[in-house]
Amino acid sequence: MLKIAGTAAGTAGLGAGTGAAATPAAAAGGAYAHPGLLHTEADLARMATKVKAGAAPYAAGFAKLTANAHAQSSWTPRPAATVYRGGGSPQNYAALYKDIHAAYQNALRHHITGESAHADTAVQILNAWSGTLTSVQGSADRFLAAGLYGYQFANAAELVRDHGDFELDRFQTMLSEVFAPLSDDFLVRHNGAVITNYWPNWDLANMACVLATGIFCDDKAQVARAVDYFKNGEGLGAVRRAIPVVHDDGLGEWLEAGRDQGHALLGVGLMGTFCEMAWNQGIDLYGYDDNRFLKGAQYVAKWAMGGEVAYTANTRAKGAVHGWSGRETASDAAGVDPNMTRPIWAMIANHYTRRRGLDASYLTRIAAKAAPEGGGGDYGPNSGGYDQLGFGTLAFTRDRATAAEGSAPPSASTDADSGSGTGTGTGTKKSASSASPSASAQGGRGEDLAATGTSDFPAWTAAGGLAALTGGLLLLRRRTRTGSGGGRQN
């Protein structure tokens, strides 16, 4: 069971005229709605209809998909019994993430075109891995592998779970016995480190794995643990810890902006993924705590486009429990390269502006700048280019909610949302947050960006926004910052 700390504040109810679309209701009879991770049946039907009609910007998004080498039905999987990341031998995790993205892209392409060859290829990849993989090993980075690839695997499989040849039970076993235990353990023990040792993206990756596995396997307790951690967890991935300060201009300070741009973008993308998967099961975390994630995403969008943002100096404890210890202070938001991008913005911008009808000008601008979003393989050859499934322009562009949708409250999943409000697991329904004035807008690519690195000062290139990060463990290093917040030393 995940440790839960703190008390979640209640949220205000939505009034009429906010443009807040209802969340989809979870399936009756105790199971979750399927497909119901990043994409619902309605989402898939919308993509297919829009692409067939040649509608913009869906056509451009679909062109990005079909041009990707991973989206071809000729893809051949390379499964392994043990996957190593960050330590051990051989370092073979690249084969895993490339195969996952090939399965996802082929499955998505099948839903849009109806071509069975792509569904067959996705199933072949997924079955090969579930019949071979037994463990994920390595340094602390094994937890990143479990979190990132666990949630992505679940999303790829969700798109073909009804295929006649898909080994559903075996795949559920792999998720439940290979990926989710590592992610669950990280959220409880944090690899033996003090609770603030790891930056938010570590928690967020593993939260996404626990949530996705719970939904895919219809495990209500697992979903409830993930939702509770988002609201009340002690680690830095919990929403109030990842976004510790909301400024008077309505922007929510993103903690990892004090580290570097690449990791901050990764964190925002992971939190958006977490919220979207929950939303599709009737759990509104996008609107939780007066739209706190909206405020954090707006902050990162403005900052990533070169805008000035406030940053409150914070000092976090580092080290091992009953072992080495130290402290590190982040004084300012790090420098940015406005050319750096990740395929994260279309999903978040469309939720707040289209589903909810809220003003989010920074999100709108950065999503337009990043469009059409690609996927794994389009953002560099290293693992950082595969941290998000992507194709948001195709998958998440939507029309504005209708008046009826806008006036309806979200449908709550009473079992899944068991930690709502108090963190005690008593299970209460919550309405979506209202759009307070502060919720409205005021006014590359990366290499191994999930990794900690012996020196995580990125050398951004102006042309491509490429970050060069070297391997290593945060647990074993000290780092000081210059007064400007732009430079770091080991």
CSV table of C-alpha atoms in Angstrom, one decimal, residues 88-248:
chain,number,residue,atom,x,y,z
A,88,GLY,CA,23.7,-4.8,-15.8
A,89,SER,CA,24.4,-6.4,-19.1
A,90,PRO,CA,23.6,-6.0,-21.9
A,91,GLN,CA,22.0,-2.5,-22.0
A,92,ASN,CA,19.1,-3.6,-24.1
A,93,TYR,CA,16.2,-1.4,-23.1
A,94,ALA,CA,16.2,0.4,-26.5
A,95,ALA,CA,14.8,-2.7,-28.1
A,96,LEU,CA,11.9,-2.6,-25.6
A,97,TYR,CA,10.9,1.0,-26.1
A,98,LYS,CA,11.2,0.8,-29.9
A,99,ASP,CA,9.0,-2.3,-30.0
A,100,ILE,CA,6.4,-0.6,-27.7
A,101,HIS,CA,6.2,2.4,-29.9
A,102,ALA,CA,5.9,0.1,-33.0
A,103,ALA,CA,3.0,-1.7,-31.3
A,104,TYR,CA,1.2,1.5,-30.3
A,105,GLN,CA,1.7,3.2,-33.7
A,106,ASN,CA,0.5,0.1,-35.6
A,107,ALA,CA,-2.5,-0.3,-33.4
A,108,LEU,CA,-3.4,3.4,-33.7
A,109,ARG,CA,-3.0,3.2,-37.5
A,110,HIS,CA,-5.3,0.2,-37.6
A,111,HIS,CA,-8.1,2.0,-35.8
A,112,ILE,CA,-7.9,4.9,-38.2
A,113,THR,CA,-7.6,2.9,-41.5
A,114,GLY,CA,-9.2,-0.5,-40.6
A,115,GLU,CA,-6.2,-2.2,-42.1
A,116,SER,CA,-5.9,-5.6,-40.3
A,117,ALA,CA,-2.1,-5.9,-41.0
A,118,HIS,CA,-1.3,-3.2,-38.6
A,119,ALA,CA,-3.4,-4.7,-35.8
A,120,ASP,CA,-1.8,-8.1,-36.5
A,121,THR,CA,1.7,-6.5,-36.2
A,122,ALA,CA,0.8,-4.8,-32.9
A,123,VAL,CA,-0.5,-8.1,-31.5
A,124,GLN,CA,2.6,-10.0,-32.7
A,125,ILE,CA,4.9,-7.5,-30.9
A,126,LEU,CA,2.9,-7.5,-27.7
A,127,ASN,CA,2.5,-11.3,-27.6
A,128,ALA,CA,6.2,-11.8,-28.2
A,129,TRP,CA,7.1,-9.7,-25.2
A,130,SER,CA,4.5,-11.1,-22.8
A,131,GLY,CA,5.7,-14.6,-23.8
A,132,THR,CA,9.4,-13.7,-23.2
A,133,LEU,CA,10.0,-10.9,-20.6
A,134,THR,CA,10.4,-12.0,-17.0
A,135,SER,CA,12.2,-9.0,-15.3
A,136,VAL,CA,13.4,-5.4,-15.6
A,137,GLN,CA,16.8,-4.9,-14.0
A,138,GLY,CA,19.6,-2.3,-13.7
A,139,SER,CA,20.5,0.7,-11.6
A,140,ALA,CA,18.0,3.1,-10.2
A,141,ASP,CA,17.0,3.6,-13.8
A,142,ARG,CA,15.2,0.3,-13.7
A,143,PHE,CA,12.4,2.2,-12.0
A,144,LEU,CA,12.2,4.6,-14.9
A,145,ALA,CA,12.1,1.7,-17.3
A,146,ALA,CA,9.2,0.1,-15.3
A,147,GLY,CA,7.3,3.4,-15.1
A,148,LEU,CA,7.7,4.7,-18.6
A,149,TYR,CA,7.5,1.4,-20.5
A,150,GLY,CA,4.8,0.0,-18.3
A,151,TYR,CA,2.3,2.7,-19.0
A,152,GLN,CA,3.2,2.8,-22.7
A,153,PHE,CA,2.8,-1.0,-22.9
A,154,ALA,CA,-0.6,-0.9,-21.3
A,155,ASN,CA,-1.7,1.8,-23.8
A,156,ALA,CA,-0.5,-0.1,-26.8
A,157,ALA,CA,-2.2,-3.3,-25.6
A,158,GLU,CA,-5.5,-1.4,-24.8
A,159,LEU,CA,-5.9,-0.7,-28.5
A,160,VAL,CA,-5.9,-4.4,-29.4
A,161,ARG,CA,-7.2,-6.1,-26.3
A,162,ASP,CA,-10.2,-7.5,-28.2
A,163,HIS,CA,-8.1,-8.9,-31.1
A,164,GLY,CA,-8.7,-12.6,-31.4
A,165,ASP,CA,-5.0,-13.5,-31.3
A,166,PHE,CA,-4.0,-11.2,-28.4
A,167,GLU,CA,-2.9,-13.0,-25.3
A,168,LEU,CA,-4.8,-10.8,-22.9
A,169,ASP,CA,-4.3,-12.8,-19.7
A,170,ARG,CA,-0.6,-13.3,-20.3
A,171,PHE,CA,-0.1,-9.6,-21.0
A,172,GLN,CA,-2.0,-8.7,-17.8
A,173,THR,CA,0.3,-11.0,-15.9
A,174,MET,CA,3.4,-9.4,-17.4
A,175,LEU,CA,2.2,-5.9,-16.4
A,176,SER,CA,1.2,-7.1,-12.9
A,177,GLU,CA,4.3,-9.1,-12.2
A,178,VAL,CA,7.1,-7.4,-14.0
A,179,PHE,CA,6.3,-3.7,-14.3
A,180,ALA,CA,3.8,-2.6,-11.7
A,181,PRO,CA,5.6,-4.1,-8.7
A,182,LEU,CA,8.7,-2.0,-9.4
A,183,SER,CA,6.6,1.1,-9.8
A,184,ASP,CA,4.6,0.4,-6.7
A,185,ASP,CA,7.8,-0.2,-4.7
A,186,PHE,CA,9.4,3.0,-6.0
A,187,LEU,CA,6.4,5.1,-4.8
A,188,VAL,CA,6.6,3.5,-1.4
A,189,ARG,CA,10.4,3.2,-0.8
A,190,HIS,CA,12.0,5.5,-3.5
A,191,ASN,CA,14.9,3.1,-3.9
A,192,GLY,CA,16.0,3.5,-0.3
A,193,ALA,CA,16.4,7.3,-0.7
A,194,VAL,CA,15.0,10.1,1.2
A,195,ILE,CA,11.6,11.1,-0.1
A,196,THR,CA,12.7,14.3,-1.9
A,197,ASN,CA,15.9,12.7,-3.5
A,198,TYR,CA,14.2,12.1,-6.8
A,199,TRP,CA,12.7,14.8,-9.0
A,200,PRO,CA,9.0,14.8,-9.9
A,201,ASN,CA,9.4,12.9,-13.2
A,202,TRP,CA,10.5,9.7,-11.4
A,203,ASP,CA,7.3,9.6,-9.4
A,204,LEU,CA,5.2,10.6,-12.3
A,205,ALA,CA,6.5,7.8,-14.6
A,206,ASN,CA,5.8,5.2,-11.9
A,207,MET,CA,2.4,6.7,-11.0
A,208,ALA,CA,1.4,6.4,-14.7
A,209,CYS,CA,2.5,2.8,-14.7
A,210,VAL,CA,0.4,1.9,-11.6
A,211,LEU,CA,-2.6,3.7,-12.9
A,212,ALA,CA,-2.4,2.3,-16.4
A,213,THR,CA,-1.9,-1.3,-15.1
A,214,GLY,CA,-4.8,-0.9,-12.7
A,215,ILE,CA,-7.1,0.2,-15.5
A,216,PHE,CA,-5.9,-2.4,-18.0
A,217,CYS,CA,-6.2,-5.2,-15.4
A,218,ASP,CA,-9.5,-3.9,-13.9
A,219,ASP,CA,-7.7,-3.6,-10.5
A,220,LYS,CA,-9.6,-1.0,-8.5
A,221,ALA,CA,-7.2,-1.0,-5.5
A,222,GLN,CA,-4.3,-0.2,-7.8
A,223,VAL,CA,-6.1,2.7,-9.5
A,224,ALA,CA,-7.1,4.0,-6.1
A,225,ARG,CA,-3.5,4.0,-4.9
A,226,ALA,CA,-2.3,5.9,-7.9
A,227,VAL,CA,-5.1,8.5,-7.6
A,228,ASP,CA,-4.4,8.9,-3.9
A,229,TYR,CA,-0.7,9.4,-4.6
A,230,PHE,CA,-1.4,12.2,-7.2
A,231,LYS,CA,-3.4,14.0,-4.5
A,232,ASN,CA,-1.6,13.2,-1.3
A,233,GLY,CA,1.7,11.4,-2.0
A,234,GLU,CA,4.8,12.3,-0.1
A,235,GLY,CA,7.1,12.3,-3.1
A,236,LEU,CA,7.7,15.2,-5.5
A,237,GLY,CA,5.4,13.8,-8.2
A,238,ALA,CA,2.2,14.5,-6.1
A,239,VAL,CA,0.5,17.5,-7.7
A,240,ARG,CA,1.1,20.0,-4.8
A,241,ARG,CA,4.7,19.1,-4.6
A,242,ALA,CA,5.4,19.2,-8.3
A,243,ILE,CA,3.6,22.5,-8.4
A,244,PRO,CA,4.4,23.9,-5.0
A,245,VAL,CA,3.5,27.6,-5.5
A,246,VAL,CA,0.7,29.3,-7.4
A,247,HIS,CA,1.6,33.0,-8.2
A,248,ASP,CA,-0.7,36.0,-8.3
